[in-house]
Short mmCIF file of C-alpha atoms and ligand atoms in Angstrom, two decimals:
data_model
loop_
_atom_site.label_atom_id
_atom_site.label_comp_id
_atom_site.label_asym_id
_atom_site.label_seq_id
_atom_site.Cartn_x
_atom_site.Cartn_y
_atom_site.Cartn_z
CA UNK A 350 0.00 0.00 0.00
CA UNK A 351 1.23 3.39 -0.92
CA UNK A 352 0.48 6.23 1.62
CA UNK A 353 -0.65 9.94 0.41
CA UNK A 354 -0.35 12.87 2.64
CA UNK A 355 -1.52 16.38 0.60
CA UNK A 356 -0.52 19.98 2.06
CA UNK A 357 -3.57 21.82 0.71
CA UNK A 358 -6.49 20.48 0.39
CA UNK A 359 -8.53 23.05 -1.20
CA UNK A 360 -9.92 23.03 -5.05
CA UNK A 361 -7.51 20.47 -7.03
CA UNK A 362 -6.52 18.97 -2.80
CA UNK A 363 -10.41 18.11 -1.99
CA UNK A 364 -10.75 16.37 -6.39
CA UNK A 365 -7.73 14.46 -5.84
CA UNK A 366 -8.88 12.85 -2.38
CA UNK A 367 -11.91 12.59 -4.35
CA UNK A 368 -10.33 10.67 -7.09
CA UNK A 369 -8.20 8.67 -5.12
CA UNK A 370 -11.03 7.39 -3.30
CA UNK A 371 -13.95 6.96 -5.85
CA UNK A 372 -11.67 5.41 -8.03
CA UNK A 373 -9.87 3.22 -6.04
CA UNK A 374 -10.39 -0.12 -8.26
CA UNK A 375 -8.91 1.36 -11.85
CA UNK A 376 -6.09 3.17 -9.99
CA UNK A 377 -4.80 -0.09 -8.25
CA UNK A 378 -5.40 -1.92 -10.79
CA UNK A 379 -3.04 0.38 -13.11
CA UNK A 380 -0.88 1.29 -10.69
CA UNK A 381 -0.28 -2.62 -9.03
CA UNK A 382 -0.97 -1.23 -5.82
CA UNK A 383 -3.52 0.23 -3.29
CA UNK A 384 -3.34 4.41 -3.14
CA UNK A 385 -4.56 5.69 0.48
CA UNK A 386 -5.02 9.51 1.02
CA UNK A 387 -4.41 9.30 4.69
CA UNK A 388 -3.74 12.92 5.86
CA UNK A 389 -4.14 16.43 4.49
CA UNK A 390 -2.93 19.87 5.66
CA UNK A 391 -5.19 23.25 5.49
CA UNK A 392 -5.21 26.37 6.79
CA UNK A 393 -8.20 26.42 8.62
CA UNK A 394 -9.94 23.59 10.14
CA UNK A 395 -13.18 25.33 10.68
CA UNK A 396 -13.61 24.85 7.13
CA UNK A 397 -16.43 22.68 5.90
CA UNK A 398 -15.06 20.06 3.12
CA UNK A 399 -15.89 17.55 1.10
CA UNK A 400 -13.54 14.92 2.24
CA UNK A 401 -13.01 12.21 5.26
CA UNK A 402 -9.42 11.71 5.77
CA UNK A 403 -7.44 13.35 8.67
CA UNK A 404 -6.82 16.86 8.42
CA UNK A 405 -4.37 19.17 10.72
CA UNK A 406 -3.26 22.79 10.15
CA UNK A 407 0.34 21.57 10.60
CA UNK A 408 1.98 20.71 7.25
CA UNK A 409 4.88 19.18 9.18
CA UNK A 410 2.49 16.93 10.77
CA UNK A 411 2.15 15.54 6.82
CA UNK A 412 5.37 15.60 5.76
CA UNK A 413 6.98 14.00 9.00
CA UNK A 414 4.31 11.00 8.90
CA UNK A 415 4.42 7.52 7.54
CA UNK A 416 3.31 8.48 4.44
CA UNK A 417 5.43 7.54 1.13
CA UNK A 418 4.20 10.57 -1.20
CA UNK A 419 3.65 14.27 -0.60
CA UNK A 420 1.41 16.33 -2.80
CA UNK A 421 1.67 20.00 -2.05
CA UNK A 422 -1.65 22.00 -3.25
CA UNK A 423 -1.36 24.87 -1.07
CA UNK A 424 0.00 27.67 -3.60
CA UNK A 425 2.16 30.51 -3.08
CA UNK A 426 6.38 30.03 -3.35
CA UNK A 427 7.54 30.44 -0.41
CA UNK A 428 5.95 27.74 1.94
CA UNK A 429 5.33 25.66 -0.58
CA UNK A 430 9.47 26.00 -1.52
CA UNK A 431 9.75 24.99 2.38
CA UNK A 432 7.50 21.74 2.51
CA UNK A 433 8.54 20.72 -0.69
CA UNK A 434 12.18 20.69 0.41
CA UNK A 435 11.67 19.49 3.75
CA UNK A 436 9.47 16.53 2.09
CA UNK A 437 12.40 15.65 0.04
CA UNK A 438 15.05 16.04 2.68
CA UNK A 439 12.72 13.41 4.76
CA UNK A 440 12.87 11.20 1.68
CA UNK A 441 9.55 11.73 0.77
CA UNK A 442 8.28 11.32 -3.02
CA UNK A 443 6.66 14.56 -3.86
CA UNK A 444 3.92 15.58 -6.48
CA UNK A 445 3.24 19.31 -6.99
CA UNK A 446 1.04 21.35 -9.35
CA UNK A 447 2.40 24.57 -8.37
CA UNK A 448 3.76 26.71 -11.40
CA UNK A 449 5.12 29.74 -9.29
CA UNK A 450 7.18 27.65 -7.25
CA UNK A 451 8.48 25.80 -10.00
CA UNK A 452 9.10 28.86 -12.09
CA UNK A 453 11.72 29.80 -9.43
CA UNK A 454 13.02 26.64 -7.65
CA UNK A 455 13.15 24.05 -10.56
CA UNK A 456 16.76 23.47 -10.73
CA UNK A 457 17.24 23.41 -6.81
CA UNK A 458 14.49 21.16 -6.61
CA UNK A 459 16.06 18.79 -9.34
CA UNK A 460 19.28 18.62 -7.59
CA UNK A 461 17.82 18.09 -4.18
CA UNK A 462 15.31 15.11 -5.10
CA UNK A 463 18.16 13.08 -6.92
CA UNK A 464 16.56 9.71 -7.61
CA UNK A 465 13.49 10.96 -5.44
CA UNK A 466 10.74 11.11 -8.04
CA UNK A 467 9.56 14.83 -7.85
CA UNK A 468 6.34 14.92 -10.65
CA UNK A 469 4.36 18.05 -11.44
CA UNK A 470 2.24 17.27 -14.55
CA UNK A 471 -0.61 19.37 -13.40
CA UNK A 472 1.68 22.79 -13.13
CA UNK A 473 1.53 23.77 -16.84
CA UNK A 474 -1.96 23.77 -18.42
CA UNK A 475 -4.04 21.58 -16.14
CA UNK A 476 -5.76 18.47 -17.64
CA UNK A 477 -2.95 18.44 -20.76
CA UNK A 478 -0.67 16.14 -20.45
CA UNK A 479 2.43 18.04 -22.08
CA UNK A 480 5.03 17.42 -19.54
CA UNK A 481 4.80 13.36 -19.74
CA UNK A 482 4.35 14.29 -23.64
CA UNK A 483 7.92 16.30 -23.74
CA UNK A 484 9.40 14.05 -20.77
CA UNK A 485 8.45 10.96 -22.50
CA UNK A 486 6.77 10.78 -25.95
CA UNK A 487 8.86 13.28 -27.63
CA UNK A 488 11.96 12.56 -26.26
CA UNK A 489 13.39 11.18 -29.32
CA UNK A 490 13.17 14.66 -30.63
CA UNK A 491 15.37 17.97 -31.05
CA UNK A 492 12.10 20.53 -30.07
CA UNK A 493 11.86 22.87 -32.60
CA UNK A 494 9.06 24.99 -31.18
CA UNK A 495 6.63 25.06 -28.59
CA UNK A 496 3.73 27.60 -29.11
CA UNK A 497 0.87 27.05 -26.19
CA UNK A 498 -1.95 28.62 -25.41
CA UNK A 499 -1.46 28.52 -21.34
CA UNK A 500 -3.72 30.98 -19.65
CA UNK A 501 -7.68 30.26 -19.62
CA UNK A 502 -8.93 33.39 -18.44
CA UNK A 503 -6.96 34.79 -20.97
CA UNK A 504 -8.24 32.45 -23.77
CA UNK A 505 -11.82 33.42 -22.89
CA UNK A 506 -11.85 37.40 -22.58
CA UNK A 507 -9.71 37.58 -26.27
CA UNK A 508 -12.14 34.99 -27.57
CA UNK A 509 -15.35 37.26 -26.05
CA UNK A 510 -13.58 39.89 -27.43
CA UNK A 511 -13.24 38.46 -31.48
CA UNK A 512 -16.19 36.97 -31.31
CA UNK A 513 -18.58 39.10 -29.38
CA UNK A 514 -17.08 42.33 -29.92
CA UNK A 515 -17.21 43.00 -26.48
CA UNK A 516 -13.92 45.75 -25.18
CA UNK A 517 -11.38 44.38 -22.72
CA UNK A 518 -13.09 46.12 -19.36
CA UNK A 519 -16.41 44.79 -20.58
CA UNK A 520 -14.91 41.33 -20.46
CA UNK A 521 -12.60 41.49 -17.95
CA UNK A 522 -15.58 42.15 -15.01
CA UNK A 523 -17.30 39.12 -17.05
CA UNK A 524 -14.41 37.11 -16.19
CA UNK A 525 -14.26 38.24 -12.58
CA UNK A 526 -17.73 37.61 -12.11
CA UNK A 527 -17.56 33.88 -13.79
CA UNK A 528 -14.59 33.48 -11.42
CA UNK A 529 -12.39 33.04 -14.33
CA UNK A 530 -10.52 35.93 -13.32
CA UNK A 531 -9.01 36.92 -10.03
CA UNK A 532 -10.20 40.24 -8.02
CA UNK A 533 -6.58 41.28 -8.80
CA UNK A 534 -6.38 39.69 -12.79
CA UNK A 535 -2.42 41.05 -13.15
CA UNK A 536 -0.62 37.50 -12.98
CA UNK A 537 -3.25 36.07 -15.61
CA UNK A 538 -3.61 39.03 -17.94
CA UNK A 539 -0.39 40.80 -17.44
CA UNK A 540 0.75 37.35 -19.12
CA UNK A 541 2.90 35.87 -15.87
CA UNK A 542 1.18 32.42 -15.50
CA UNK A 543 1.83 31.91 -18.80
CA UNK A 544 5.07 32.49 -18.47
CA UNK A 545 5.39 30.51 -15.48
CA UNK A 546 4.44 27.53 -17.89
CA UNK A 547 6.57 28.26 -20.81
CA UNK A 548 9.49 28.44 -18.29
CA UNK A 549 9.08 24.80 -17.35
CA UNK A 550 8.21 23.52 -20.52
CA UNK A 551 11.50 25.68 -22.02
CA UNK A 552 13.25 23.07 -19.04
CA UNK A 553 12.54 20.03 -20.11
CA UNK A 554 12.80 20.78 -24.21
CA UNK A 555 15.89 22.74 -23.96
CA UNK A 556 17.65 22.78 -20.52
CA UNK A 557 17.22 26.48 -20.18
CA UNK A 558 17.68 27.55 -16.91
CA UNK A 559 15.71 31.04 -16.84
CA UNK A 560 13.27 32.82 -14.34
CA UNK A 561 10.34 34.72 -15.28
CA UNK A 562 12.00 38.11 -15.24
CA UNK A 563 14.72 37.01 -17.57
CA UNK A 564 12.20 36.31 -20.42
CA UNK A 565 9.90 38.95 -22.48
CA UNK A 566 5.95 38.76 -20.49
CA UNK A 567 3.53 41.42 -22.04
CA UNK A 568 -0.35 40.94 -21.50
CA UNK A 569 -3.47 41.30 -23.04
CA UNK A 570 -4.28 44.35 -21.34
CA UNK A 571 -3.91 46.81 -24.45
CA UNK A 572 -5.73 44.87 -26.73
CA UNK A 573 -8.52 47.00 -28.85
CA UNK A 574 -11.33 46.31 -31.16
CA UNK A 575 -9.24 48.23 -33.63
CA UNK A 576 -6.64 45.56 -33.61
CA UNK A 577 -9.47 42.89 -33.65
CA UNK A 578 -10.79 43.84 -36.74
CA UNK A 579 -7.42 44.45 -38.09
CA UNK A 580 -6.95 40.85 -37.19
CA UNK A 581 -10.30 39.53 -38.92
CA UNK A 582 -9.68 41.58 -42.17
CA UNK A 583 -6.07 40.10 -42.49
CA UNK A 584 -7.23 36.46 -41.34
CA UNK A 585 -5.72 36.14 -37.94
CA UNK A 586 -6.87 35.60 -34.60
CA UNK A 587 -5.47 36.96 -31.40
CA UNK A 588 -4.00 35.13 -29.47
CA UNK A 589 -1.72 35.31 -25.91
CA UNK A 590 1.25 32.70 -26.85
CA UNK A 591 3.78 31.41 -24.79
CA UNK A 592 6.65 30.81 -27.03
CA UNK A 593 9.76 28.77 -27.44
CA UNK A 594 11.83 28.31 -30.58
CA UNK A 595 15.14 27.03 -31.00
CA UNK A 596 16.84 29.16 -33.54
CA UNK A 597 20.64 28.94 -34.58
CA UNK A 598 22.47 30.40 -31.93
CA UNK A 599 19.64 29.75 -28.81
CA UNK A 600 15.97 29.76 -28.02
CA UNK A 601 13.64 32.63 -27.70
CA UNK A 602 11.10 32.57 -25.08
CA UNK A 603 8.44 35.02 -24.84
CA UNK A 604 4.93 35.53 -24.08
CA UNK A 605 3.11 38.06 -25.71
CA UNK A 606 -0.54 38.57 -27.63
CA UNK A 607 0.39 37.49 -30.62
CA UNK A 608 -1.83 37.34 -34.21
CA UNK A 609 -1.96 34.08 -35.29
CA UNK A 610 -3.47 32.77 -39.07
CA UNK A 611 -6.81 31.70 -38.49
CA UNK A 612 -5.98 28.38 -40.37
CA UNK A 613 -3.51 28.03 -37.65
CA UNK A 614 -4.73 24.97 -35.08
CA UNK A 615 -3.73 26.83 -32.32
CA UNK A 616 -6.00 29.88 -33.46
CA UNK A 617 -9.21 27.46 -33.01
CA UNK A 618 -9.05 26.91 -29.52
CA UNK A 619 -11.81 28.71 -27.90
CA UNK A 620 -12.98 30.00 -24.34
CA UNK A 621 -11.40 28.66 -21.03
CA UNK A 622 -9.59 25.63 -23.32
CA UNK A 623 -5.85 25.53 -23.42
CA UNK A 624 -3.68 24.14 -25.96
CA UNK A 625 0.13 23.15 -26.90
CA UNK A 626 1.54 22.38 -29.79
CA UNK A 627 4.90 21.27 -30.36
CA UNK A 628 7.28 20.93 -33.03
CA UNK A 629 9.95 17.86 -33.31
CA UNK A 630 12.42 17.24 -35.65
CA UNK A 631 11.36 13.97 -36.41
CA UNK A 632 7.89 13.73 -35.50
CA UNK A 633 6.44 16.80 -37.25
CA UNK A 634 3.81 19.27 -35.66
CA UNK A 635 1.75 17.77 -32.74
CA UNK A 636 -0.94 19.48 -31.13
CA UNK A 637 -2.40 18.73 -27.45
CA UNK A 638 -5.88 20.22 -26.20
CA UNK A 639 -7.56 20.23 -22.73
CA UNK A 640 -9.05 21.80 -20.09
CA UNK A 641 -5.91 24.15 -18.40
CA UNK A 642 -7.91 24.00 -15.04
CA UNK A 643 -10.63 23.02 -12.96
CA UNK A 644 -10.28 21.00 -9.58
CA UNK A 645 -10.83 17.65 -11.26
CA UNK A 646 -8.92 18.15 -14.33
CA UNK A 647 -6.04 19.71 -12.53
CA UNK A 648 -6.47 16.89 -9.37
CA UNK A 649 -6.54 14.02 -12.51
CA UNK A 650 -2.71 15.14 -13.72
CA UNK A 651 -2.04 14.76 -10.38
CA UNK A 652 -3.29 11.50 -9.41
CA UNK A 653 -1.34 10.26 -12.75
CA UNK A 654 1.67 11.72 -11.13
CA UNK A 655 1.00 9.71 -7.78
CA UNK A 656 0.46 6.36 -10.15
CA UNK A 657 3.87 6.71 -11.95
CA UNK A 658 5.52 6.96 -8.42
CA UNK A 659 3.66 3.99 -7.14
CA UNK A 660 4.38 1.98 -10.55
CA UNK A 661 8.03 3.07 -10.01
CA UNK A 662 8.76 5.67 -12.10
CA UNK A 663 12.03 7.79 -11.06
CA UNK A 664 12.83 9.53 -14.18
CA UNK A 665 14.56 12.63 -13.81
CA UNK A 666 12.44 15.84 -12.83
CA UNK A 667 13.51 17.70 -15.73
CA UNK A 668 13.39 14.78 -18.16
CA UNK A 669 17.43 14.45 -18.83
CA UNK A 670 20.45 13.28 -17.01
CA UNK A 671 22.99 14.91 -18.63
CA UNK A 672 23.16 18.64 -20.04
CA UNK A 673 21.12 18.87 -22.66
CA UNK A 674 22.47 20.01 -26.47
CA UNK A 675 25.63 21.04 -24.64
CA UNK A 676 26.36 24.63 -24.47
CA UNK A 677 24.64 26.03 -27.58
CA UNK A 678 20.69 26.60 -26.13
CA UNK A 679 21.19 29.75 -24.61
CA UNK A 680 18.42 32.03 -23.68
CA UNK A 681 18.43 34.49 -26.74
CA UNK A 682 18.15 38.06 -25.49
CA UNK A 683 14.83 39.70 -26.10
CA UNK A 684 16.06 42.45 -28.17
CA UNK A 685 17.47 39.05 -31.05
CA UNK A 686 13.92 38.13 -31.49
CA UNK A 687 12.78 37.75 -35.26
CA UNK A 688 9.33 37.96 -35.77
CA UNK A 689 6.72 39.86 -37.78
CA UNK A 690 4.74 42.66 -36.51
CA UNK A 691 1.46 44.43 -36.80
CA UNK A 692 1.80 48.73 -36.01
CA UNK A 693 -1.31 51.16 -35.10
CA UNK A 694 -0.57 54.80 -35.55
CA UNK A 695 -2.58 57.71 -35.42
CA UNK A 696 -1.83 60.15 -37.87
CA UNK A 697 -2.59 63.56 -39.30
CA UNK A 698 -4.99 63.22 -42.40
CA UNK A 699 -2.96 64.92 -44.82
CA UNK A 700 -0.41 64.56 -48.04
CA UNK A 701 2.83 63.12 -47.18
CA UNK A 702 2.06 61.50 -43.97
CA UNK A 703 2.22 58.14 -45.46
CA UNK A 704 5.70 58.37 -47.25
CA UNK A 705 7.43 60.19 -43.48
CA UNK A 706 5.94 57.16 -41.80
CA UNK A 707 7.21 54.23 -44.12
CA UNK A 708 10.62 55.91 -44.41
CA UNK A 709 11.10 54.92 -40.74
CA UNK A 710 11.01 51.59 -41.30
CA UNK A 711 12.98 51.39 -44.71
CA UNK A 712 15.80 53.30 -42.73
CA UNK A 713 15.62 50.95 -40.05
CA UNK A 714 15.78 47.88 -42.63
CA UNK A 715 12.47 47.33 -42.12
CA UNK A 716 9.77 46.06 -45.03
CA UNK A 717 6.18 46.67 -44.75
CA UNK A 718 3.87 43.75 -45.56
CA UNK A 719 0.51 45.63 -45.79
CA UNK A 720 -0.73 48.93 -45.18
CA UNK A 721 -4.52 49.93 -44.22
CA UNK A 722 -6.02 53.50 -43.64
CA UNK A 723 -9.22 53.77 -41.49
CA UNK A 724 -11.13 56.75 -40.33
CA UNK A 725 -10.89 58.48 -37.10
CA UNK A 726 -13.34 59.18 -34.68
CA UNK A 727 -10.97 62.43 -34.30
CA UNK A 728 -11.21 65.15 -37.42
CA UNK A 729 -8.05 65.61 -39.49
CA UNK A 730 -6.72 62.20 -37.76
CA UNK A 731 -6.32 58.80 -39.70
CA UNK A 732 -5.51 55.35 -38.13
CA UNK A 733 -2.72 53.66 -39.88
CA UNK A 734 -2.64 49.83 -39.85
CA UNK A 735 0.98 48.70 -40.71
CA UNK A 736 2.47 44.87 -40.48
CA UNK A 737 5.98 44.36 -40.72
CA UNK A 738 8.21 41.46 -42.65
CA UNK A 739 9.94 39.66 -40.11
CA UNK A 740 12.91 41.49 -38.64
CA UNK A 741 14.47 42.25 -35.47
CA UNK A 742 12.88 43.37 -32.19
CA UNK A 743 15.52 45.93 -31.49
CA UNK A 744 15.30 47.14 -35.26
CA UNK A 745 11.62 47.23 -34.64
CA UNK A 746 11.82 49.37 -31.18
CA UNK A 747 14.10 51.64 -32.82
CA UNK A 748 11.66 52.31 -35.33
CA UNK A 749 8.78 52.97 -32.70
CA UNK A 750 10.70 55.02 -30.69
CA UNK A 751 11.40 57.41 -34.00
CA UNK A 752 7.81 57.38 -34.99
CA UNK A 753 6.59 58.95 -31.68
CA UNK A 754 9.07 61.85 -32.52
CA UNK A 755 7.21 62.48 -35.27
CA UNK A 756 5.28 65.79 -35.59
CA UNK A 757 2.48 64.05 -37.67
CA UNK A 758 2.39 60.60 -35.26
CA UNK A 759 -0.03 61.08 -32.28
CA UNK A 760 2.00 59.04 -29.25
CA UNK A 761 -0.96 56.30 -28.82
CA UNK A 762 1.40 53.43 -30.41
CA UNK A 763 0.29 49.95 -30.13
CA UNK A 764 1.83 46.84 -31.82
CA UNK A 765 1.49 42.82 -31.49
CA UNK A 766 3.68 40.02 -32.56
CA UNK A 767 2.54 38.30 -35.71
CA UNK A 768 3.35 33.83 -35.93
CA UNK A 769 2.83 32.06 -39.14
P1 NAP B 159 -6.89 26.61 -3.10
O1 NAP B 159 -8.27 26.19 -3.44
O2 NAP B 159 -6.67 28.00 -2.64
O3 NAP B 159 -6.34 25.59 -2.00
C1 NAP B 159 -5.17 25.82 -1.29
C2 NAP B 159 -5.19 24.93 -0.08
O4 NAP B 159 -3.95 25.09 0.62
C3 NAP B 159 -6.29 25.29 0.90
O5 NAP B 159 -6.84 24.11 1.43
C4 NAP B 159 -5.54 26.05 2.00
O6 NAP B 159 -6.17 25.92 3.27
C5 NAP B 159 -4.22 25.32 2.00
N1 NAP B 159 -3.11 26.13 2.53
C6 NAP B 159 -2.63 27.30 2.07
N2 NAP B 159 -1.59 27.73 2.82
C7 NAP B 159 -1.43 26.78 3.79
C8 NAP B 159 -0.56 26.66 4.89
N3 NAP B 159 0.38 27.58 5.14
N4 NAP B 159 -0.68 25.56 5.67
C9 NAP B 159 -1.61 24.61 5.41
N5 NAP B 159 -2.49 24.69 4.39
C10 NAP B 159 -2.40 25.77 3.60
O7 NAP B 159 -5.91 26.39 -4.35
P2 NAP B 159 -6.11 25.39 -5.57
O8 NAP B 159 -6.91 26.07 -6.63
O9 NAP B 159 -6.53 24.06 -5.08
O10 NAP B 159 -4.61 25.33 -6.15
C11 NAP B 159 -3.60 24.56 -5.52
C12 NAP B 159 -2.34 24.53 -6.38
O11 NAP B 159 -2.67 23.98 -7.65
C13 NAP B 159 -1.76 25.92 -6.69
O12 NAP B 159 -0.35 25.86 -6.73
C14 NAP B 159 -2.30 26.25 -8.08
O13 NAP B 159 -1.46 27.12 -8.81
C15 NAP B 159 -2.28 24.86 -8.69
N6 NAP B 159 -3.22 24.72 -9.79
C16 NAP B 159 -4.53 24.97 -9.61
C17 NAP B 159 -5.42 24.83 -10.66
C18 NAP B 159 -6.89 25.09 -10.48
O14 NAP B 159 -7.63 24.96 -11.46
N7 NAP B 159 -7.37 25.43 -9.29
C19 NAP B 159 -4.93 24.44 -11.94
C20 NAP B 159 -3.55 24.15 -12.09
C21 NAP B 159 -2.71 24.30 -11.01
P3 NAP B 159 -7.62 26.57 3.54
O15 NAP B 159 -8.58 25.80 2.69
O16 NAP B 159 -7.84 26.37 4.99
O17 NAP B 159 -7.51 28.01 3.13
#
């Protein structure tokens, strides 16, 4: 019999004792053993909950029991960095779904567990199961790319937003009022999650060892209707992307909104869903799809987590026991980004405008793709819709910093990513 203790038993901690228990017979039958949930740690034990194991308020009292796995659900970094290590130190097996604290400790953690299986499926888009994917089924492969779709509350306002033509503070108090979005929505829309996720995926395809603030994070917080029906008249759908491609001297990583070709699979996933797809070098595009969160979606990556351990699983946490590629993946700097790019200006309506603006960009080496003029709702003001061949980031900035010293360029300046 394997023993489960879980630090956090709130949401995904109440589903998994849930799981555990109601399905008892398929998990021991696949995992060749019996799975107990035995104890649980919360804050508060005036709590009413929905489950009948033995609960304390004292996460030691978990960790420093008989039981053979630890499964910290409790959130934050911090405490969670502490029972995590203090798990491992006591030889525990650990299971975690906790992004943040992965996002900042995964290399410590790594070297502290050793052969201690340390599993944490359910920390990058919920239900998906992308890490055992990269970990295991792809591992034949040299990643190419890895272009997910990691944030559900994001997901669902931009999708509102194409489809419903609803503005972003319309949505956004949707969301909060759904609960899809927290009372304070920065580390969802300002793009950090997401980030959070791309970091450990960017782990276990490429060995990089980078925290959040190394890496470019923008959000979806500037997004207009102006660039969503941009986006529709040039067949592309917006989109917040975490990003990771290898390239010839590193790998970019980068979360951003990004305008994606509506033929693109990625571009079809709707609402709350979240989706990865990754590129191999010998398997070709593959594409994964699921629910990025929910208590029983998240709490079913975890339970798989707790049957690998039991079946005897002890991979390495990162999914590689030697460096991987040697020293050539290096984090590429933001500024060494290539990408394409879609510009909004607003400009004076009036002769000559046009040719200042597009001389910019030809001095910075920089080709237009298309050009579009709409109306203002100002007088003597035009919006100009530019999008960029690809070209550098730092060629790019330089170019929007010039423009806003234009006399004829109002400062308003908005631009997003394009990804073919
Ligand atoms: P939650 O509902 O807030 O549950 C957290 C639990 O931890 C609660 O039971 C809380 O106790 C307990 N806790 C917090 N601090 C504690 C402490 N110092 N000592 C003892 N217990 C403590 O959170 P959740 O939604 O289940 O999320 C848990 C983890 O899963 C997080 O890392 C989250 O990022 C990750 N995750 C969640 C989802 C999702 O859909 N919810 C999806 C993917 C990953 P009380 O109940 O007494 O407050």
């Amino acid at each position: 019999m394997i023993k489960v203790g879980i630090v956090g038993v709130g949401t995904v901690g109440q589903s998994v004792v849930d799981i555990l228990q109601k399905n008892a017979d398929i998990i021991s039958a696949r995992a060749g053993v019996d799975i107990i949930p035995t104890i649980g740690a919360v804050r508060s034990l005036d709590k009413k909950r929905a489950v009948d194991i033995k609960l304390t308020d004292n996460p030691n009292e978990v960790i420093n029991s008989d039981v053979d796995i630890v499964v910290e659900l409790m959130g934050g970094v911090e405490e969670p960095y502490k029972v995590v290590t203090q798990a491992l130190k006591n030889g525990k097996s650990v299971v975690t779904a906790n992004k943040a604290l992965l996002a900042y400790h995964r290399y410590e953690l790594q070297e502290l567990a050793g052969n201690l299986p340390l599993f944490y499926e359910a920390s990058v888009a919920g239900g998906i199961p992308i890490i055992g994917a990269l970990r295991n089924g792809l591992s034949a492969n040299h990643i190419e790319s890895i272009v997910g779709i990691l944030n559900g509350t994001c997901n669902y306002m931009l999708t509102k937003m194409i489809q419903e033509g609803v503005n972003y503070n319309e949505v956004l108090k949707e969301a909060q009022e759904l609960g899809y979005a927290e009372a304070d929505p920065t580390f969802d829309v300002g793009g950090f999650d997401a980030a959070h996720k791309l970091l450990i995926l960017a782990s276990i395809a490429y060995g990089i060892d980078a925290k959040p603030e190394d890496i470019l994070i923008e959000g979806i917080d500037n997004i207009s209707q102006t660039d969503v029906e941009f986006a529709k008249e040039f067949g592309y759908e917006i989109k917040l992307l975490g990003i990771a491609k290898k390239k010839d001297k590193g790998v970019e990583l980068r979360v951003h909104p990004t305008m994606v070709k509506d033929n693109h699979p990625i571009a079809k996933v709707d609402g709350v869903m979240n989706a990865v797809s990754v590129v191999g070098d010998r398997v070709g595009q593959t594409m994964f799809y699921g629910p990025g969160a929910g208590g029983d979606a998240t709490a079913s990556a975890v339970v798989a987590d707790i049957i690998e351990i039991a079946r005897g699983n002890r991979g390495p946490m990162l999914g590689y026991k030697r460096g991987l590629e040697g020293e050539k993946l290096k984090l590429l700097n933001a500024k060494d980004i290539v990408t394409k790019y879609y510009i909004k200006l607003k400009v004076e309506d009036k002769s000559g405008v046009l040719a200042k603006v597009t001389n910019v960009f030809s001095e910075n080496g920089i080709s237009i793709s298309s050009i579009l003029q709409k109306p203002s709702k100002i007088q003597d003001r035009v919006r100009l819709l530019l999008t960029t061949h690809e070209c550098k980031e730092r060629d790019f900035i330089s170019v929007v910093t010039k423009l806003k010293t234009l006399d004829c360029v109002e400062e308003n300046l908005g631009f997003i990513r394009i990804e073919e």
